[in-house]
């Protein structure tokens, strides 16, 4: 079995080096490598009969897609001071950086001649962007749809890769684990800043359901309870989906266990009013 810690460190460093552009880094933040998604991809490919060179290229290309998506999202979510010259320049560079990272992903897969994999990841990108529109329009009307939307946004890249290799266990685990991470992040951000697009969608659901019959403080209580309920249910789903992994993925299972421990308190505490 490969040493997951050293292997992930090397992969992360390689991705960061590939994405590094001296001029861009003068003006925009260093690209963020999502270690949870990187770990899931590593675990998936650890079960596959794929040459190590190809495996590394597939993982790096997928993570470059994620970096490109994250970079473009920073642009779409930043409006304050948009007309100021320095802010406008930063936004333009963010767009260019996202395009640059996308180009690196195409270059990597084209270099090993796997056009089919480009189609797989392109389909995942479309699914992610379609569901981001649904989420940010804040028009979701029920919890199952909200969770399905978040799963698509967070897990489509890993999910589509696992689907391509016909690994349903990894499809399920990627959706559940990455959904849990997103919910925890949304709750933490709400506690820190009072902002969360997920909680906004939940609040709109309560408004639609109760109209003006419920006092605002009671609506906040309902949202708090709904968020914590979702966290508890998704944690249970992660426990179930992780049981399907083989002993070859013992180190992955240990990491899942660590995430479950870290998220236990978030699933049982209340969201404070922002």
PDB file of C-alpha atoms in Angstrom:
ATOM      1  CA  UNK A   1       0.000   0.000   0.000  1.00  0.00           C
ATOM      2  CA  UNK A   2       1.233   3.424  -0.830  1.00  0.00           C
ATOM      3  CA  UNK A   3       1.941   5.769   2.021  1.00  0.00           C
ATOM      4  CA  UNK A   4      -1.024   8.106   1.794  1.00  0.00           C
ATOM      5  CA  UNK A   5       0.540  10.958   3.763  1.00  0.00           C
ATOM      6  CA  UNK A   6       3.681  11.202   1.630  1.00  0.00           C
ATOM      7  CA  UNK A   7       1.821  10.538  -1.594  1.00  0.00           C
ATOM      8  CA  UNK A   8      -0.784  13.229  -0.931  1.00  0.00           C
ATOM      9  CA  UNK A   9       1.921  15.699   0.059  1.00  0.00           C
ATOM     10  CA  UNK A  10       3.764  15.088  -3.204  1.00  0.00           C
ATOM     11  CA  UNK A  11       0.585  15.361  -5.246  1.00  0.00           C
ATOM     12  CA  UNK A  12      -0.415  18.592  -3.531  1.00  0.00           C
ATOM     13  CA  UNK A  13       3.011  20.112  -4.072  1.00  0.00           C
ATOM     14  CA  UNK A  14       2.948  19.083  -7.718  1.00  0.00           C
ATOM     15  CA  UNK A  15      -0.502  20.647  -8.210  1.00  0.00           C
ATOM     16  CA  UNK A  16       0.558  23.879  -6.500  1.00  0.00           C
ATOM     17  CA  UNK A  17       3.710  24.035  -8.610  1.00  0.00           C
ATOM     18  CA  UNK A  18       1.739  23.432 -11.804  1.00  0.00           C
ATOM     19  CA  UNK A  19      -0.774  26.153 -10.908  1.00  0.00           C
ATOM     20  CA  UNK A  20       1.887  28.641  -9.874  1.00  0.00           C
ATOM     21  CA  UNK A  21       2.145  31.753 -12.024  1.00  0.00           C
ATOM     22  CA  UNK A  22       4.457  34.499 -10.673  1.00  0.00           C
ATOM     23  CA  UNK A  23       2.527  37.407 -12.181  1.00  0.00           C
ATOM     24  CA  UNK A  24      -0.902  36.196 -11.055  1.00  0.00           C
ATOM     25  CA  UNK A  25       0.311  35.511  -7.531  1.00  0.00           C
ATOM     26  CA  UNK A  26       1.310  39.163  -7.185  1.00  0.00           C
ATOM     27  CA  UNK A  27      -2.360  40.147  -7.335  1.00  0.00           C
ATOM     28  CA  UNK A  28      -4.520  37.142  -6.390  1.00  0.00           C
ATOM     29  CA  UNK A  29      -4.422  34.626  -3.585  1.00  0.00           C
ATOM     30  CA  UNK A  30      -2.550  31.346  -3.857  1.00  0.00           C
ATOM     31  CA  UNK A  31      -4.725  28.576  -5.363  1.00  0.00           C
ATOM     32  CA  UNK A  32      -6.394  26.412  -2.722  1.00  0.00           C
ATOM     33  CA  UNK A  33      -6.046  22.629  -3.027  1.00  0.00           C
ATOM     34  CA  UNK A  34      -9.030  20.863  -1.441  1.00  0.00           C
ATOM     35  CA  UNK A  35      -7.362  18.049   0.492  1.00  0.00           C
ATOM     36  CA  UNK A  36     -10.616  16.161   1.076  1.00  0.00           C
ATOM     37  CA  UNK A  37     -11.247  15.865  -2.666  1.00  0.00           C
ATOM     38  CA  UNK A  38      -7.602  15.038  -3.253  1.00  0.00           C
ATOM     39  CA  UNK A  39      -7.821  12.266  -0.642  1.00  0.00           C
ATOM     40  CA  UNK A  40     -10.968  10.788  -2.193  1.00  0.00           C
ATOM     41  CA  UNK A  41      -9.357  10.735  -5.640  1.00  0.00           C
ATOM     42  CA  UNK A  42      -6.273   9.073  -4.177  1.00  0.00           C
ATOM     43  CA  UNK A  43      -8.423   6.416  -2.504  1.00  0.00           C
ATOM     44  CA  UNK A  44     -10.362   5.742  -5.702  1.00  0.00           C
ATOM     45  CA  UNK A  45      -7.239   5.301  -7.818  1.00  0.00           C
ATOM     46  CA  UNK A  46      -5.592   3.192  -5.131  1.00  0.00           C
ATOM     47  CA  UNK A  47      -8.145   0.492  -6.050  1.00  0.00           C
ATOM     48  CA  UNK A  48      -7.680   0.792  -9.815  1.00  0.00           C
ATOM     49  CA  UNK A  49      -5.260  -0.882 -12.186  1.00  0.00           C
ATOM     50  CA  UNK A  50      -3.895   2.369 -13.598  1.00  0.00           C
ATOM     51  CA  UNK A  51      -0.265   3.247 -14.271  1.00  0.00           C
ATOM     52  CA  UNK A  52       1.082   5.601 -11.583  1.00  0.00           C
ATOM     53  CA  UNK A  53       1.991   8.257 -14.187  1.00  0.00           C
ATOM     54  CA  UNK A  54      -1.542   8.255 -15.591  1.00  0.00           C
ATOM     55  CA  UNK A  55      -3.061   8.122 -12.105  1.00  0.00           C
ATOM     56  CA  UNK A  56      -1.126  11.201 -11.033  1.00  0.00           C
ATOM     57  CA  UNK A  57      -2.116  13.073 -14.193  1.00  0.00           C
ATOM     58  CA  UNK A  58      -5.806  12.248 -13.749  1.00  0.00           C
ATOM     59  CA  UNK A  59      -5.743  13.374 -10.128  1.00  0.00           C
ATOM     60  CA  UNK A  60      -3.808  16.563 -10.885  1.00  0.00           C
ATOM     61  CA  UNK A  61      -6.048  17.429 -13.835  1.00  0.00           C
ATOM     62  CA  UNK A  62      -9.189  16.923 -11.754  1.00  0.00           C
ATOM     63  CA  UNK A  63      -7.826  19.117  -8.962  1.00  0.00           C
ATOM     64  CA  UNK A  64      -6.853  21.822 -11.472  1.00  0.00           C
ATOM     65  CA  UNK A  65     -10.480  21.826 -12.635  1.00  0.00           C
ATOM     66  CA  UNK A  66     -11.557  22.339  -9.009  1.00  0.00           C
ATOM     67  CA  UNK A  67      -9.067  25.192  -8.610  1.00  0.00           C
ATOM     68  CA  UNK A  68     -10.394  26.808 -11.801  1.00  0.00           C
ATOM     69  CA  UNK A  69     -13.988  26.537 -10.557  1.00  0.00           C
ATOM     70  CA  UNK A  70     -13.074  27.938  -7.136  1.00  0.00           C
ATOM     71  CA  UNK A  71     -11.184  30.828  -8.730  1.00  0.00           C
ATOM     72  CA  UNK A  72     -14.106  31.778 -10.961  1.00  0.00           C
ATOM     73  CA  UNK A  73     -16.487  31.566  -7.997  1.00  0.00           C
ATOM     74  CA  UNK A  74     -14.433  34.144  -6.116  1.00  0.00           C
ATOM     75  CA  UNK A  75     -15.134  36.527  -9.007  1.00  0.00           C
ATOM     76  CA  UNK A  76     -18.874  35.853  -9.122  1.00  0.00           C
ATOM     77  CA  UNK A  77     -19.236  36.325  -5.356  1.00  0.00           C
ATOM     78  CA  UNK A  78     -17.312  39.601  -5.055  1.00  0.00           C
ATOM     79  CA  UNK A  79     -19.225  42.773  -5.895  1.00  0.00           C
ATOM     80  CA  UNK A  80     -18.061  45.290  -3.288  1.00  0.00           C
ATOM     81  CA  UNK A  81     -16.151  48.149  -4.891  1.00  0.00           C
ATOM     82  CA  UNK A  82     -16.408  46.498  -8.304  1.00  0.00           C
ATOM     83  CA  UNK A  83     -16.064  49.830 -10.148  1.00  0.00           C
ATOM     84  CA  UNK A  84     -12.771  50.805  -8.490  1.00  0.00           C
ATOM     85  CA  UNK A  85      -9.775  50.355 -10.855  1.00  0.00           C
ATOM     86  CA  UNK A  86      -7.767  48.111  -8.509  1.00  0.00           C
ATOM     87  CA  UNK A  87     -10.811  45.943  -7.754  1.00  0.00           C
ATOM     88  CA  UNK A  88     -11.677  45.700 -11.437  1.00  0.00           C
ATOM     89  CA  UNK A  89      -8.121  44.635 -12.232  1.00  0.00           C
ATOM     90  CA  UNK A  90      -8.243  41.982  -9.515  1.00  0.00           C
ATOM     91  CA  UNK A  91     -11.532  40.615 -10.860  1.00  0.00           C
ATOM     92  CA  UNK A  92     -10.154  40.488 -14.395  1.00  0.00           C
ATOM     93  CA  UNK A  93      -7.072  38.639 -13.185  1.00  0.00           C
ATOM     94  CA  UNK A  94      -9.239  36.182 -11.239  1.00  0.00           C
ATOM     95  CA  UNK A  95     -11.121  35.393 -14.450  1.00  0.00           C
ATOM     96  CA  UNK A  96      -7.869  34.977 -16.372  1.00  0.00           C
ATOM     97  CA  UNK A  97      -6.440  32.797 -13.603  1.00  0.00           C
ATOM     98  CA  UNK A  98      -9.478  30.516 -13.696  1.00  0.00           C
ATOM     99  CA  UNK A  99      -9.130  30.217 -17.466  1.00  0.00           C
ATOM    100  CA  UNK A 100      -5.414  29.543 -17.061  1.00  0.00           C
ATOM    101  CA  UNK A 101      -6.039  26.683 -14.606  1.00  0.00           C
ATOM    102  CA  UNK A 102      -8.672  25.243 -16.952  1.00  0.00           C
ATOM    103  CA  UNK A 103      -6.134  25.328 -19.747  1.00  0.00           C
ATOM    104  CA  UNK A 104      -3.669  23.390 -17.614  1.00  0.00           C
ATOM    105  CA  UNK A 105      -6.245  20.657 -17.055  1.00  0.00           C
ATOM    106  CA  UNK A 106      -6.905  20.327 -20.789  1.00  0.00           C
ATOM    107  CA  UNK A 107      -3.185  20.323 -21.485  1.00  0.00           C
ATOM    108  CA  UNK A 108      -2.547  17.564 -18.963  1.00  0.00           C
ATOM    109  CA  UNK A 109      -5.199  15.182 -20.272  1.00  0.00           C
ATOM    110  CA  UNK A 110      -4.460  15.931 -23.913  1.00  0.00           C
ATOM    111  CA  UNK A 111      -0.817  15.137 -23.176  1.00  0.00           C
ATOM    112  CA  UNK A 112      -1.690  11.535 -22.324  1.00  0.00           C
ATOM    113  CA  UNK A 113      -4.250  11.313 -25.130  1.00  0.00           C
ATOM    114  CA  UNK A 114      -7.348  10.660 -23.019  1.00  0.00           C
ATOM    115  CA  UNK A 115     -10.065  12.639 -24.775  1.00  0.00           C
ATOM    116  CA  UNK A 116     -12.783  10.609 -23.059  1.00  0.00           C
ATOM    117  CA  UNK A 117     -11.622  11.821 -19.652  1.00  0.00           C
ATOM    118  CA  UNK A 118     -11.916  15.412 -20.873  1.00  0.00           C
ATOM    119  CA  UNK A 119     -15.553  14.671 -21.739  1.00  0.00           C
ATOM    120  CA  UNK A 120     -16.133  13.162 -18.291  1.00  0.00           C
ATOM    121  CA  UNK A 121     -14.757  16.187 -16.473  1.00  0.00           C
ATOM    122  CA  UNK A 122     -16.490  18.617 -18.842  1.00  0.00           C
ATOM    123  CA  UNK A 123     -19.789  16.957 -17.950  1.00  0.00           C
ATOM    124  CA  UNK A 124     -18.973  17.370 -14.269  1.00  0.00           C
ATOM    125  CA  UNK A 125     -18.157  21.058 -14.777  1.00  0.00           C
ATOM    126  CA  UNK A 126     -21.514  21.640 -16.477  1.00  0.00           C
ATOM    127  CA  UNK A 127     -23.346  19.854 -13.657  1.00  0.00           C
ATOM    128  CA  UNK A 128     -21.534  21.923 -11.028  1.00  0.00           C
ATOM    129  CA  UNK A 129     -22.260  25.231 -12.748  1.00  0.00           C
ATOM    130  CA  UNK A 130     -25.923  24.369 -13.373  1.00  0.00           C
ATOM    131  CA  UNK A 131     -26.424  23.563  -9.694  1.00  0.00           C
ATOM    132  CA  UNK A 132     -24.551  26.664  -8.526  1.00  0.00           C
ATOM    133  CA  UNK A 133     -27.099  28.735 -10.420  1.00  0.00           C
ATOM    134  CA  UNK A 134     -29.917  26.917  -8.609  1.00  0.00           C
ATOM    135  CA  UNK A 135     -28.251  27.443  -5.216  1.00  0.00           C
ATOM    136  CA  UNK A 136     -27.371  31.117  -5.618  1.00  0.00           C
ATOM    137  CA  UNK A 137     -30.786  32.010  -6.983  1.00  0.00           C
ATOM    138  CA  UNK A 138     -31.999  30.888  -3.534  1.00  0.00           C
ATOM    139  CA  UNK A 139     -35.013  29.285  -5.124  1.00  0.00           C
ATOM    140  CA  UNK A 140     -34.714  25.770  -3.657  1.00  0.00           C
ATOM    141  CA  UNK A 141     -38.014  24.838  -2.050  1.00  0.00           C
ATOM    142  CA  UNK A 142     -37.283  21.681  -0.038  1.00  0.00           C
ATOM    143  CA  UNK A 143     -34.419  20.103   1.904  1.00  0.00           C
ATOM    144  CA  UNK A 144     -33.907  17.000  -0.320  1.00  0.00           C
ATOM    145  CA  UNK A 145     -33.464  19.241  -3.357  1.00  0.00           C
ATOM    146  CA  UNK A 146     -31.075  21.497  -1.444  1.00  0.00           C
ATOM    147  CA  UNK A 147     -28.911  18.531  -0.385  1.00  0.00           C
ATOM    148  CA  UNK A 148     -28.980  17.107  -3.909  1.00  0.00           C
ATOM    149  CA  UNK A 149     -27.870  20.484  -5.269  1.00  0.00           C
ATOM    150  CA  UNK A 150     -25.002  20.710  -2.773  1.00  0.00           C
ATOM    151  CA  UNK A 151     -23.897  17.163  -3.558  1.00  0.00           C
ATOM    152  CA  UNK A 152     -23.695  18.013  -7.250  1.00  0.00           C
ATOM    153  CA  UNK A 153     -21.656  21.152  -6.571  1.00  0.00           C
ATOM    154  CA  UNK A 154     -19.234  19.526  -4.160  1.00  0.00           C
ATOM    155  CA  UNK A 155     -18.856  15.993  -5.476  1.00  0.00           C
ATOM    156  CA  UNK A 156     -19.449  15.965  -9.245  1.00  0.00           C
ATOM    157  CA  UNK A 157     -15.760  15.855 -10.158  1.00  0.00           C
ATOM    158  CA  UNK A 158     -14.959  12.876  -7.921  1.00  0.00           C
ATOM    159  CA  UNK A 159     -18.366  11.289  -8.559  1.00  0.00           C
ATOM    160  CA  UNK A 160     -18.025  11.386 -12.350  1.00  0.00           C
ATOM    161  CA  UNK A 161     -14.508   9.955 -12.127  1.00  0.00           C
ATOM    162  CA  UNK A 162     -15.755   7.094  -9.929  1.00  0.00           C
ATOM    163  CA  UNK A 163     -18.709   6.569 -12.271  1.00  0.00           C
ATOM    164  CA  UNK A 164     -16.338   6.361 -15.240  1.00  0.00           C
ATOM    165  CA  UNK A 165     -14.454   3.551 -13.501  1.00  0.00           C
ATOM    166  CA  UNK A 166     -17.692   1.900 -12.275  1.00  0.00           C
ATOM    167  CA  UNK A 167     -16.999   2.318  -8.562  1.00  0.00           C
ATOM    168  CA  UNK A 168     -20.424   2.970  -6.965  1.00  0.00           C
ATOM    169  CA  UNK A 169     -19.032   2.850  -3.418  1.00  0.00           C
ATOM    170  CA  UNK A 170     -16.759   5.804  -4.169  1.00  0.00           C
ATOM    171  CA  UNK A 171     -19.613   7.634  -5.892  1.00  0.00           C
ATOM    172  CA  UNK A 172     -21.705   7.345  -2.732  1.00  0.00           C
ATOM    173  CA  UNK A 173     -18.907   8.180  -0.291  1.00  0.00           C
ATOM    174  CA  UNK A 174     -17.771  11.228  -2.271  1.00  0.00           C
ATOM    175  CA  UNK A 175     -21.281  12.690  -2.251  1.00  0.00           C
ATOM    176  CA  UNK A 176     -21.869  12.066   1.453  1.00  0.00           C
ATOM    177  CA  UNK A 177     -18.460  13.144   2.735  1.00  0.00           C
ATOM    178  CA  UNK A 178     -18.172  16.276   0.610  1.00  0.00           C
ATOM    179  CA  UNK A 179     -21.747  17.257   1.453  1.00  0.00           C
ATOM    180  CA  UNK A 180     -20.883  16.980   5.144  1.00  0.00           C
ATOM    181  CA  UNK A 181     -17.825  19.178   4.665  1.00  0.00           C
ATOM    182  CA  UNK A 182     -19.886  21.792   2.820  1.00  0.00           C
ATOM    183  CA  UNK A 183     -22.583  21.916   5.496  1.00  0.00           C
ATOM    184  CA  UNK A 184     -19.977  22.266   8.254  1.00  0.00           C
ATOM    185  CA  UNK A 185     -18.239  25.047   6.303  1.00  0.00           C
ATOM    186  CA  UNK A 186     -21.528  26.874   5.720  1.00  0.00           C
ATOM    187  CA  UNK A 187     -22.416  26.703   9.391  1.00  0.00           C
ATOM    188  CA  UNK A 188     -18.966  27.886  10.470  1.00  0.00           C
ATOM    189  CA  UNK A 189     -19.112  30.783   8.014  1.00  0.00           C
ATOM    190  CA  UNK A 190     -22.549  31.768   9.293  1.00  0.00           C
ATOM    191  CA  UNK A 191     -21.341  31.772  12.875  1.00  0.00           C
ATOM    192  CA  UNK A 192     -18.367  33.909  11.879  1.00  0.00           C
ATOM    193  CA  UNK A 193     -19.945  36.350   9.408  1.00  0.00           C
ATOM    194  CA  UNK A 194     -23.714  35.877   9.576  1.00  0.00           C
ATOM    195  CA  UNK A 195     -23.707  34.811   5.912  1.00  0.00           C
ATOM    196  CA  UNK A 196     -24.526  31.446   4.343  1.00  0.00           C
ATOM    197  CA  UNK A 197     -26.210  30.748   1.020  1.00  0.00           C
ATOM    198  CA  UNK A 198     -27.355  27.362   2.367  1.00  0.00           C
ATOM    199  CA  UNK A 199     -29.006  28.886   5.448  1.00  0.00           C
ATOM    200  CA  UNK A 200     -30.522  31.592   3.230  1.00  0.00           C
ATOM    201  CA  UNK A 201     -32.178  28.867   1.161  1.00  0.00           C
ATOM    202  CA  UNK A 202     -33.442  27.160   4.313  1.00  0.00           C
ATOM    203  CA  UNK A 203     -34.833  30.450   5.613  1.00  0.00           C
ATOM    204  CA  UNK A 204     -36.681  31.027   2.327  1.00  0.00           C
ATOM    205  CA  UNK A 205     -38.208  27.575   2.654  1.00  0.00           C
ATOM    206  CA  UNK A 206     -39.520  28.497   6.094  1.00  0.00           C
ATOM    207  CA  UNK A 207     -40.934  31.771   4.775  1.00  0.00           C
ATOM    208  CA  UNK A 208     -42.741  29.954   1.974  1.00  0.00           C
ATOM    209  CA  UNK A 209     -44.095  27.355   4.359  1.00  0.00           C
ATOM    210  CA  UNK A 210     -45.208  29.630   7.173  1.00  0.00           C
ATOM    211  CA  UNK A 211     -45.863  32.933   5.370  1.00  0.00           C
ATOM    212  CA  UNK A 212     -46.379  35.546   8.105  1.00  0.00           C
ATOM    213  CA  UNK A 213     -47.792  33.216  10.712  1.00  0.00           C
ATOM    214  CA  UNK A 214     -44.519  32.692  12.602  1.00  0.00           C
ATOM    215  CA  UNK A 215     -42.490  35.277  14.504  1.00  0.00           C
ATOM    216  CA  UNK A 216     -39.002  35.957  13.002  1.00  0.00           C
ATOM    217  CA  UNK A 217     -37.243  34.539  16.070  1.00  0.00           C
ATOM    218  CA  UNK A 218     -39.215  31.309  15.700  1.00  0.00           C
ATOM    219  CA  UNK A 219     -38.222  31.097  12.041  1.00  0.00           C
ATOM    220  CA  UNK A 220     -34.576  31.390  13.066  1.00  0.00           C
ATOM    221  CA  UNK A 221     -35.114  28.561  15.543  1.00  0.00           C
ATOM    222  CA  UNK A 222     -36.591  26.426  12.769  1.00  0.00           C
ATOM    223  CA  UNK A 223     -33.614  27.117  10.526  1.00  0.00           C
ATOM    224  CA  UNK A 224     -31.203  26.237  13.352  1.00  0.00           C
ATOM    225  CA  UNK A 225     -32.932  22.950  13.980  1.00  0.00           C
ATOM    226  CA  UNK A 226     -33.112  22.111  10.273  1.00  0.00           C
ATOM    227  CA  UNK A 227     -29.414  22.779   9.739  1.00  0.00           C
ATOM    228  CA  UNK A 228     -28.384  20.621  12.686  1.00  0.00           C
ATOM    229  CA  UNK A 229     -30.789  17.890  11.610  1.00  0.00           C
ATOM    230  CA  UNK A 230     -29.175  17.855   8.150  1.00  0.00           C
ATOM    231  CA  UNK A 231     -25.722  17.627   9.689  1.00  0.00           C
ATOM    232  CA  UNK A 232     -26.707  14.673  11.879  1.00  0.00           C
ATOM    233  CA  UNK A 233     -28.348  12.813   8.995  1.00  0.00           C
ATOM    234  CA  UNK A 234     -25.437  13.395   6.631  1.00  0.00           C
ATOM    235  CA  UNK A 235     -22.955  12.222   9.275  1.00  0.00           C
ATOM    236  CA  UNK A 236     -24.951   8.977   9.519  1.00  0.00           C
ATOM    237  CA  UNK A 237     -24.853   8.659   5.728  1.00  0.00           C
ATOM    238  CA  UNK A 238     -21.058   9.030   5.771  1.00  0.00           C
ATOM    239  CA  UNK A 239     -20.793   6.296   8.406  1.00  0.00           C
ATOM    240  CA  UNK A 240     -22.843   3.955   6.216  1.00  0.00           C
ATOM    241  CA  UNK A 241     -21.158   4.712   2.903  1.00  0.00           C
ATOM    242  CA  UNK A 242     -17.652   4.411   4.390  1.00  0.00           C
ATOM    243  CA  UNK A 243     -18.391   0.859   5.541  1.00  0.00           C
ATOM    244  CA  UNK A 244     -18.334  -0.326   1.934  1.00  0.00           C
ATOM    245  CA  UNK A 245     -14.647   0.461   1.480  1.00  0.00           C
ATOM    246  CA  UNK A 246     -12.197  -2.416   1.455  1.00  0.00           C
ATOM    247  CA  UNK A 247      -9.347  -3.025   3.906  1.00  0.00           C
ATOM    248  CA  UNK A 248      -6.981  -1.705   1.226  1.00  0.00           C
ATOM    249  CA  UNK A 249      -8.352   1.728   2.096  1.00  0.00           C
ATOM    250  CA  UNK A 250      -7.693   1.531   5.838  1.00  0.00           C
ATOM    251  CA  UNK A 251      -5.901   4.886   5.825  1.00  0.00           C
ATOM    252  CA  UNK A 252      -8.823   6.520   4.002  1.00  0.00           C
ATOM    253  CA  UNK A 253     -11.207   5.091   6.579  1.00  0.00           C
ATOM    254  CA  UNK A 254      -9.078   6.568   9.346  1.00  0.00           C
ATOM    255  CA  UNK A 255      -9.342   9.977   7.708  1.00  0.00           C
ATOM    256  CA  UNK A 256     -13.110   9.611   7.400  1.00  0.00           C
ATOM    257  CA  UNK A 257     -13.224   8.734  11.093  1.00  0.00           C
ATOM    258  CA  UNK A 258     -11.253  11.892  11.909  1.00  0.00           C
ATOM    259  CA  UNK A 259     -13.689  14.027   9.901  1.00  0.00           C
ATOM    260  CA  UNK A 260     -16.644  12.435  11.691  1.00  0.00           C
ATOM    261  CA  UNK A 261     -15.064  13.234  15.065  1.00  0.00           C
ATOM    262  CA  UNK A 262     -14.361  16.814  14.016  1.00  0.00           C
ATOM    263  CA  UNK A 263     -17.939  17.351  12.826  1.00  0.00           C
ATOM    264  CA  UNK A 264     -19.692  15.741  15.793  1.00  0.00           C
ATOM    265  CA  UNK A 265     -19.890  18.973  17.787  1.00  0.00           C
ATOM    266  CA  UNK A 266     -21.119  20.992  14.780  1.00  0.00           C
ATOM    267  CA  UNK A 267     -23.998  18.578  14.320  1.00  0.00           C
ATOM    268  CA  UNK A 268     -25.148  19.057  17.918  1.00  0.00           C
ATOM    269  CA  UNK A 269     -24.664  22.778  18.507  1.00  0.00           C
ATOM    270  CA  UNK A 270     -27.021  25.575  17.543  1.00  0.00           C
ATOM    271  CA  UNK A 271     -26.515  28.054  14.750  1.00  0.00           C
ATOM    272  CA  UNK A 272     -26.392  31.463  16.365  1.00  0.00           C
ATOM    273  CA  UNK A 273     -28.318  34.357  15.033  1.00  0.00           C
ATOM    274  CA  UNK A 274     -26.184  36.453  12.646  1.00  0.00           C
TER     275      UNK A 274
END
